Coordinates of C-alpha atoms and ligand atoms in Angstrom, one line a residue:
M1 CA -24.7 13.5 3.2
S2 CA -24.8 16.4 5.6
V3 CA -24.3 16.2 9.4
G4 CA -24.4 19.9 10.2
A5 CA -22.1 22.4 11.9
V6 CA -18.8 21.1 13.2
A7 CA -18.4 21.5 17.0
W8 CA -15.1 22.5 18.6
H9 CA -14.4 19.2 20.4
G10 CA -12.2 17.4 17.9
A11 CA -10.6 20.6 16.4
G12 CA -9.7 18.7 13.3
R13 CA -7.7 16.0 15.1
R14 CA -7.1 13.0 12.9
I15 CA -8.7 9.7 14.0
H16 CA -7.4 6.6 12.2
L17 CA -10.0 4.0 11.4
Q18 CA -9.3 0.5 10.2
E19 CA -12.3 -1.2 8.6
V20 CA -12.6 -4.8 9.8
G21 CA -15.9 -5.7 8.2
P22 CA -14.6 -8.0 5.5
R23 CA -12.8 -10.0 8.3
D24 CA -14.5 -9.6 11.7
G25 CA -17.8 -8.7 10.0
L26 CA -18.1 -11.7 7.8
Q27 CA -16.3 -14.4 9.9
M28 CA -19.4 -15.5 11.7
E29 CA -22.0 -15.1 8.9
P30 CA -23.8 -18.4 8.4
A31 CA -24.2 -18.1 4.6
F32 CA -21.0 -18.0 2.6
V33 CA -20.5 -14.6 0.9
P34 CA -19.3 -15.4 -2.7
T35 CA -15.6 -14.5 -3.2
A36 CA -16.4 -12.0 -6.0
E37 CA -18.8 -10.2 -3.6
K38 CA -16.1 -10.0 -0.9
I39 CA -13.7 -8.5 -3.4
A40 CA -16.3 -6.0 -4.5
L41 CA -16.9 -5.1 -0.9
V42 CA -13.3 -4.4 -0.2
D43 CA -13.0 -2.4 -3.4
A44 CA -16.0 -0.3 -2.4
L45 CA -14.4 0.3 1.1
S46 CA -11.1 1.3 -0.6
A47 CA -12.9 4.1 -2.3
T48 CA -14.3 5.7 0.9
G49 CA -11.0 7.2 2.1
L50 CA -10.5 4.6 4.9
P51 CA -6.7 4.3 5.6
G52 CA -6.7 0.6 6.5
I53 CA -8.8 -2.5 5.7
E54 CA -8.5 -5.9 7.4
V55 CA -9.3 -7.9 4.3
T56 CA -9.6 -11.4 5.6
A57 CA -8.1 -14.0 7.9
F58 CA -5.6 -16.7 7.1
V59 CA -6.9 -19.1 9.7
S60 CA -7.9 -22.7 9.6
P61 CA -10.7 -23.1 7.0
A62 CA -12.3 -25.6 9.4
A63 CA -12.3 -23.0 12.2
I64 CA -13.7 -20.2 10.0
P65 CA -15.3 -21.6 6.9
A66 CA -16.7 -18.1 6.0
L67 CA -13.1 -16.9 5.1
R68 CA -11.8 -20.0 3.4
D69 CA -11.3 -18.0 0.2
A70 CA -8.7 -15.7 1.9
E71 CA -6.0 -16.2 -0.8
V72 CA -8.2 -15.3 -3.7
V73 CA -9.7 -12.2 -1.9
M74 CA -6.3 -10.9 -0.9
R75 CA -4.8 -11.4 -4.3
E76 CA -7.7 -10.0 -6.4
I77 CA -8.7 -6.8 -4.6
A78 CA -7.8 -3.6 -6.4
R79 CA -5.0 -2.0 -4.3
R80 CA -5.5 1.7 -3.8
P81 CA -2.3 3.6 -3.0
G82 CA -2.3 4.8 0.6
V83 CA -4.6 2.1 1.9
L84 CA -3.0 -0.6 4.2
Y85 CA -4.4 -4.0 3.4
T86 CA -4.0 -6.3 6.4
A87 CA -5.0 -9.8 7.4
L88 CA -5.5 -11.6 10.6
V89 CA -3.1 -14.5 11.3
P90 CA -3.0 -16.9 14.3
N91 CA 0.2 -18.8 13.5
V92 CA 3.2 -19.3 11.2
R93 CA 1.1 -21.1 8.6
G94 CA -1.3 -18.2 8.4
A95 CA 1.6 -15.7 8.2
E96 CA 3.1 -17.6 5.2
R97 CA -0.2 -17.7 3.4
A98 CA -0.8 -14.0 4.0
I99 CA 2.7 -12.9 2.9
E100 CA 2.4 -15.1 -0.3
S101 CA -0.9 -13.4 -1.0
R102 CA 0.7 -9.9 -0.7
A103 CA -0.8 -8.7 2.5
D104 CA 0.7 -5.3 3.4
G105 CA 0.4 -6.0 7.1
L106 CA -0.3 -8.9 9.5
N107 CA -2.6 -8.6 12.4
L108 CA -1.4 -11.3 14.8
V109 CA -4.0 -12.6 17.2
M110 CA -4.0 -14.1 20.6
S111 CA -6.1 -13.7 23.7
A112 CA -5.3 -12.1 27.1
S113 CA -7.6 -14.8 28.5
E114 CA -6.3 -18.4 28.8
T115 CA -9.7 -19.9 28.4
H116 CA -10.6 -17.8 25.3
N117 CA -7.2 -18.5 23.7
L118 CA -7.8 -22.3 24.2
A119 CA -11.4 -22.0 22.8
N120 CA -10.5 -19.7 19.8
L121 CA -7.0 -20.9 18.9
R122 CA -6.8 -24.4 20.5
M123 CA -3.5 -23.4 22.1
A124 CA -2.4 -22.2 25.6
R125 CA -1.3 -18.6 25.6
A126 CA 2.3 -19.6 26.0
Q127 CA 2.1 -21.7 22.8
S128 CA 0.4 -18.8 20.9
F129 CA 3.1 -16.4 22.1
A130 CA 5.9 -18.7 20.9
S131 CA 4.2 -19.2 17.6
L132 CA 3.6 -15.4 17.2
A133 CA 7.2 -14.6 18.1
Q134 CA 8.2 -16.8 15.1
V135 CA 5.6 -14.9 13.0
V136 CA 7.2 -11.5 14.0
A137 CA 10.6 -12.8 12.8
T138 CA 9.1 -14.1 9.5
A139 CA 7.3 -10.8 8.9
R140 CA 10.4 -8.8 9.6
G141 CA 12.3 -10.8 7.0
A142 CA 9.5 -10.2 4.4
G143 CA 9.3 -6.5 5.2
V144 CA 5.6 -6.7 6.3
V145 CA 4.1 -4.5 9.0
V146 CA 3.0 -6.3 12.2
N147 CA 0.3 -5.5 14.7
V148 CA -0.8 -7.7 17.6
S149 CA -4.5 -7.9 18.6
L150 CA -5.1 -9.0 22.2
S151 CA -8.6 -10.5 22.5
C152 CA -10.6 -10.2 25.7
A153 CA -8.4 -7.3 27.0
F154 CA -11.4 -5.8 28.8
G155 CA -12.9 -9.1 30.0
C156 CA -13.6 -12.7 29.0
P157 CA -17.1 -14.2 28.6
M158 CA -15.9 -17.3 30.3
E159 CA -13.4 -16.0 32.9
G160 CA -14.9 -12.6 33.8
D161 CA -12.5 -9.7 34.4
V162 CA -9.0 -10.1 32.9
A163 CA -6.4 -8.5 35.1
E164 CA -4.6 -5.5 33.7
A165 CA -1.3 -7.2 34.6
E166 CA -2.2 -10.1 32.2
V167 CA -2.9 -7.7 29.4
F168 CA 0.1 -5.4 30.0
G169 CA 2.4 -8.5 30.6
L170 CA 1.6 -9.5 27.0
V171 CA 2.0 -6.0 25.6
Q172 CA 5.5 -5.9 27.2
R173 CA 6.5 -9.2 25.7
F174 CA 5.5 -8.1 22.2
A175 CA 7.1 -4.7 22.7
D176 CA 10.3 -6.6 23.6
L177 CA 10.1 -8.4 20.2
G178 CA 10.0 -5.0 18.6
V179 CA 6.3 -5.0 17.7
G180 CA 5.1 -1.4 17.1
G181 CA 1.3 -1.8 17.2
I182 CA -1.0 -3.4 19.7
T183 CA -4.8 -3.6 19.5
L184 CA -6.7 -3.9 22.7
C185 CA -9.8 -5.9 21.8
D186 CA -13.1 -5.9 23.6
T187 CA -14.2 -9.2 22.0
T188 CA -17.6 -9.5 23.6
G189 CA -18.6 -5.9 24.5
M190 CA -17.6 -6.1 28.2
A191 CA -15.7 -2.8 28.2
Y192 CA -17.2 0.3 29.8
P193 CA -16.1 3.9 29.4
T194 CA -14.3 4.5 32.7
Q195 CA -12.5 1.2 32.4
V196 CA -11.5 2.1 28.8
A197 CA -10.2 5.5 29.9
R198 CA -8.1 4.0 32.7
L199 CA -6.6 1.2 30.5
V200 CA -5.8 3.5 27.6
A201 CA -4.2 6.2 29.8
A202 CA -2.1 3.6 31.6
A203 CA -1.0 1.9 28.4
R204 CA -0.1 5.1 26.7
A205 CA 1.9 6.3 29.7
R206 CA 3.8 3.0 29.9
W207 CA 4.5 2.6 26.2
P208 CA 4.5 6.1 24.7
G209 CA 6.0 4.9 21.4
M210 CA 3.5 2.1 20.8
A211 CA 0.6 2.6 18.3
F212 CA -2.4 1.4 20.3
T213 CA -5.6 0.6 18.5
L214 CA -8.9 0.0 20.2
H215 CA -11.3 -2.7 19.0
F216 CA -14.8 -2.5 20.5
H217 CA -17.9 -4.6 20.1
N218 CA -21.3 -3.0 20.7
T219 CA -22.7 -6.1 22.4
R220 CA -24.0 -4.1 25.4
G221 CA -24.6 -0.7 23.7
M222 CA -21.4 0.9 25.0
G223 CA -19.4 0.8 21.7
L224 CA -19.5 4.5 20.8
A225 CA -19.3 5.6 24.4
N226 CA -16.1 3.5 24.7
V227 CA -14.7 5.1 21.5
L228 CA -15.2 8.6 22.9
A229 CA -13.8 7.6 26.3
A230 CA -10.7 6.2 24.5
I231 CA -10.3 9.4 22.5
D232 CA -10.5 11.5 25.6
A233 CA -7.7 9.3 27.1
G234 CA -5.5 10.0 24.1
A235 CA -6.3 7.1 21.7
D236 CA -6.5 7.9 18.0
R237 CA -6.7 4.5 16.3
F238 CA -9.8 2.3 16.1
D239 CA -11.2 -0.8 14.4
A240 CA -14.8 -0.6 13.2
S241 CA -17.0 -2.7 11.0
L242 CA -19.3 -1.7 8.2
G243 CA -22.9 -2.0 9.2
G244 CA -21.9 -3.0 12.7
L245 CA -21.4 -6.7 11.7
G246 CA -19.0 -8.9 13.5
G247 CA -18.2 -11.3 16.3
C248 CA -16.0 -14.1 17.2
P249 CA -17.6 -17.5 16.9
Y250 CA -15.5 -18.9 19.7
A251 CA -16.5 -16.3 22.2
P252 CA -19.9 -17.1 23.7
G253 CA -22.4 -14.2 23.3
A254 CA -20.3 -12.3 20.8
S255 CA -22.1 -9.8 18.5
G256 CA -21.3 -6.9 16.2
N257 CA -18.4 -4.6 16.2
V258 CA -18.8 -0.8 16.6
C259 CA -20.3 0.4 13.4
S260 CA -18.0 2.3 11.0
E261 CA -20.6 4.7 9.6
E262 CA -21.9 5.4 13.1
I263 CA -18.4 6.3 14.3
V264 CA -17.6 8.4 11.2
H265 CA -20.9 10.3 11.6
A266 CA -20.4 11.0 15.3
L267 CA -16.8 12.0 15.0
Q268 CA -17.4 14.2 12.0
L269 CA -20.1 16.1 14.0
M270 CA -17.6 16.5 16.8
G271 CA -15.0 18.0 14.6
Y272 CA -12.6 15.0 14.2
D273 CA -11.1 14.2 10.9
T274 CA -11.4 10.5 9.8
G275 CA -10.7 11.2 6.1
V276 CA -13.8 9.0 5.3
D277 CA -16.5 9.9 2.9
L278 CA -19.7 9.2 5.0
S279 CA -22.0 9.0 1.9
A280 CA -19.8 6.4 0.2
L281 CA -19.6 4.4 3.5
V282 CA -23.3 4.5 4.1
A283 CA -24.0 3.4 0.5
A284 CA -21.7 0.4 1.0
A285 CA -23.4 -0.4 4.3
R286 CA -26.8 -0.3 2.6
R287 CA -25.7 -3.0 0.2
L288 CA -24.8 -5.4 3.0
P289 CA -28.3 -6.9 3.7
A290 CA -28.5 -8.2 0.1
L291 CA -25.0 -9.7 0.5
I292 CA -25.6 -11.5 3.8
G293 CA -29.3 -12.1 3.6
H294 CA -30.4 -10.3 6.7
G295 CA -30.6 -6.8 8.3
I296 CA -27.7 -5.0 9.9
P297 CA -27.4 -3.2 13.3
S298 CA -26.3 0.1 11.8
Q299 CA -28.5 3.0 13.0
I300 CA -27.1 5.4 10.4
A301 CA -27.8 3.0 7.5
Q302 CA -31.4 3.0 8.7
A303 CA -31.9 6.6 9.9
G304 CA -29.6 8.5 7.6
A305 CA -27.3 11.3 8.7
R306 CA -28.4 13.9 11.2
L307 CA -29.3 16.5 8.5
D308 CA -30.7 14.1 5.9
L309 CA -34.0 15.9 6.2
H310 CA -37.4 14.3 5.5
P311 CA -40.2 15.8 3.3
V312 CA -42.8 17.9 5.1
P313 CA -46.0 15.8 5.5
G314 CA -48.6 16.5 2.7
D315 CA -51.3 18.1 4.9
F316 CA -48.9 20.5 6.6
E317 CA -50.1 23.7 4.7
A318 CA -53.7 23.1 5.9
I319 CA -52.8 23.4 9.6
R320 CA -50.2 26.3 9.4
Ligands
COA401 N1 -4.3 -21.6 7.7 C1 -4.8 -22.7 7.1 N2 -4.8 -24.0 7.7 C2 -4.2 -24.1 8.9 C3 -3.7 -22.9 9.5 C4 -3.8 -21.7 8.9 N3 -3.3 -20.6 9.5 N4 -3.1 -23.4 10.7 C5 -3.3 -24.7 10.8 N5 -4.0 -25.1 9.7 C6 -4.4 -26.4 9.3 C7 -3.2 -27.4 9.5 O1 -2.5 -27.5 8.3 C8 -4.0 -28.7 9.7 O2 -4.5 -29.2 8.4 P1 -4.7 -30.7 8.1 O3 -5.8 -31.2 9.1 O4 -5.2 -30.7 6.7 O5 -3.4 -31.3 8.4 C9 -5.2 -28.3 10.5 O6 -5.4 -26.9 10.2 C10 -5.0 -28.5 12.0 O7 -3.8 -27.8 12.4 P2 -3.4 -27.5 13.9 O8 -2.1 -26.9 13.9 O9 -3.6 -28.8 14.7 O10 -4.5 -26.5 14.2 P3 -5.7 -26.6 15.2 O11 -6.8 -27.4 14.7 O12 -5.3 -26.8 16.6 O13 -6.3 -25.0 15.1 C11 -5.8 -22.7 14.6 C12 -5.4 -24.0 15.4 C13 -5.1 -21.5 15.3 C14 -5.3 -23.0 13.2 C15 -7.3 -22.6 14.6 O14 -7.9 -22.7 15.8 C16 -7.8 -21.3 14.0 O15 -7.5 -21.1 12.8 N6 -8.4 -20.4 14.7 C17 -8.8 -19.1 14.3 C18 -10.1 -18.7 14.9 C19 -10.5 -17.4 14.5 O16 -10.2 -16.9 13.4 N7 -11.4 -16.7 15.3 C20 -11.9 -15.4 15.1 C21 -10.9 -14.3 15.0 S1 -10.4 -13.8 16.6
ZN402 ZN1 -13.7 -8.4 17.1

């Protein structure tokens, strides 16, 4: 799949993408995707060159029935060396299940917004933090990598703007626990490029040793613009979802994540190195509608890459 000449902008700079389609992408799907199909999806993603895949979530099966098969999926995927297989966990029970199922890394989740934390996790933020502090200790004992995802870091669909001080207060508390990775999540697509640039620059300046990941949703069409603004502000780690699926069922108005193949396509054109095979990714995305029973937001799955040329219309010679 050809995108054309590489522009100077990225100059080969490595951008690290974590695929969250099997987790964020499937968590809100109304029809249950059979376990074997989930495993096949992760295995296909493993073959694309993606360095990390969030495979599933070890949450309450009553809260997220779509991922009630987390153990089987995590255990039965074919592990490819060099790929980090992670899982979302909200509490100690989730961490224990994930570690038993041989997750390489845990993605701890809580919200920067009190209201969204209560809606999504049925806990106050203080309670979530206390529970996640225990998870950090458990993971350390098990030798498992930990990252913390902070939902609603760019705004909450129920509270509105979330103060930077709220977000950074939580980053500091997790940094104090020795956590080395934080994901700033735009759970319902409220982030906009100048806000992203400001928050990313401030976060990187304050915690230069922290690995910050950005997690955007394209709910208001600003997903790719936000990715580019974050890169310009120094970010180099992003979550993205195959086909542009995704959304939190406990965040009103949530819709799809930024689309993995759209980001790989755009970044490749601009001279960044994602290490991902675009053709393999698009092929996997084009299999999604059969899996989930409806269309996908991905523009690239529909249109193809920039230089996937179309045949000349049949009557062209007559008018030349
Ligand atoms: N995995 C599986 N089961 C779990 C669990 C976990 N991580 N955590 C709790 N449970 C079970 C408990 O064992 C209990 O089961 P029982 O009724 O059979 O005794 C039941 O869930 C209720 O436990 P409780 O601690 O009272 O949890 P809760 O009902 O207050 O829910 C969460 C709290 C965090 C478990 C739940 O809100 C959740 O899983 N949320 C995740 C939402 C999500 O994934 N959103 C999208 C991603 S951001
Ligand atoms: Zn999300």
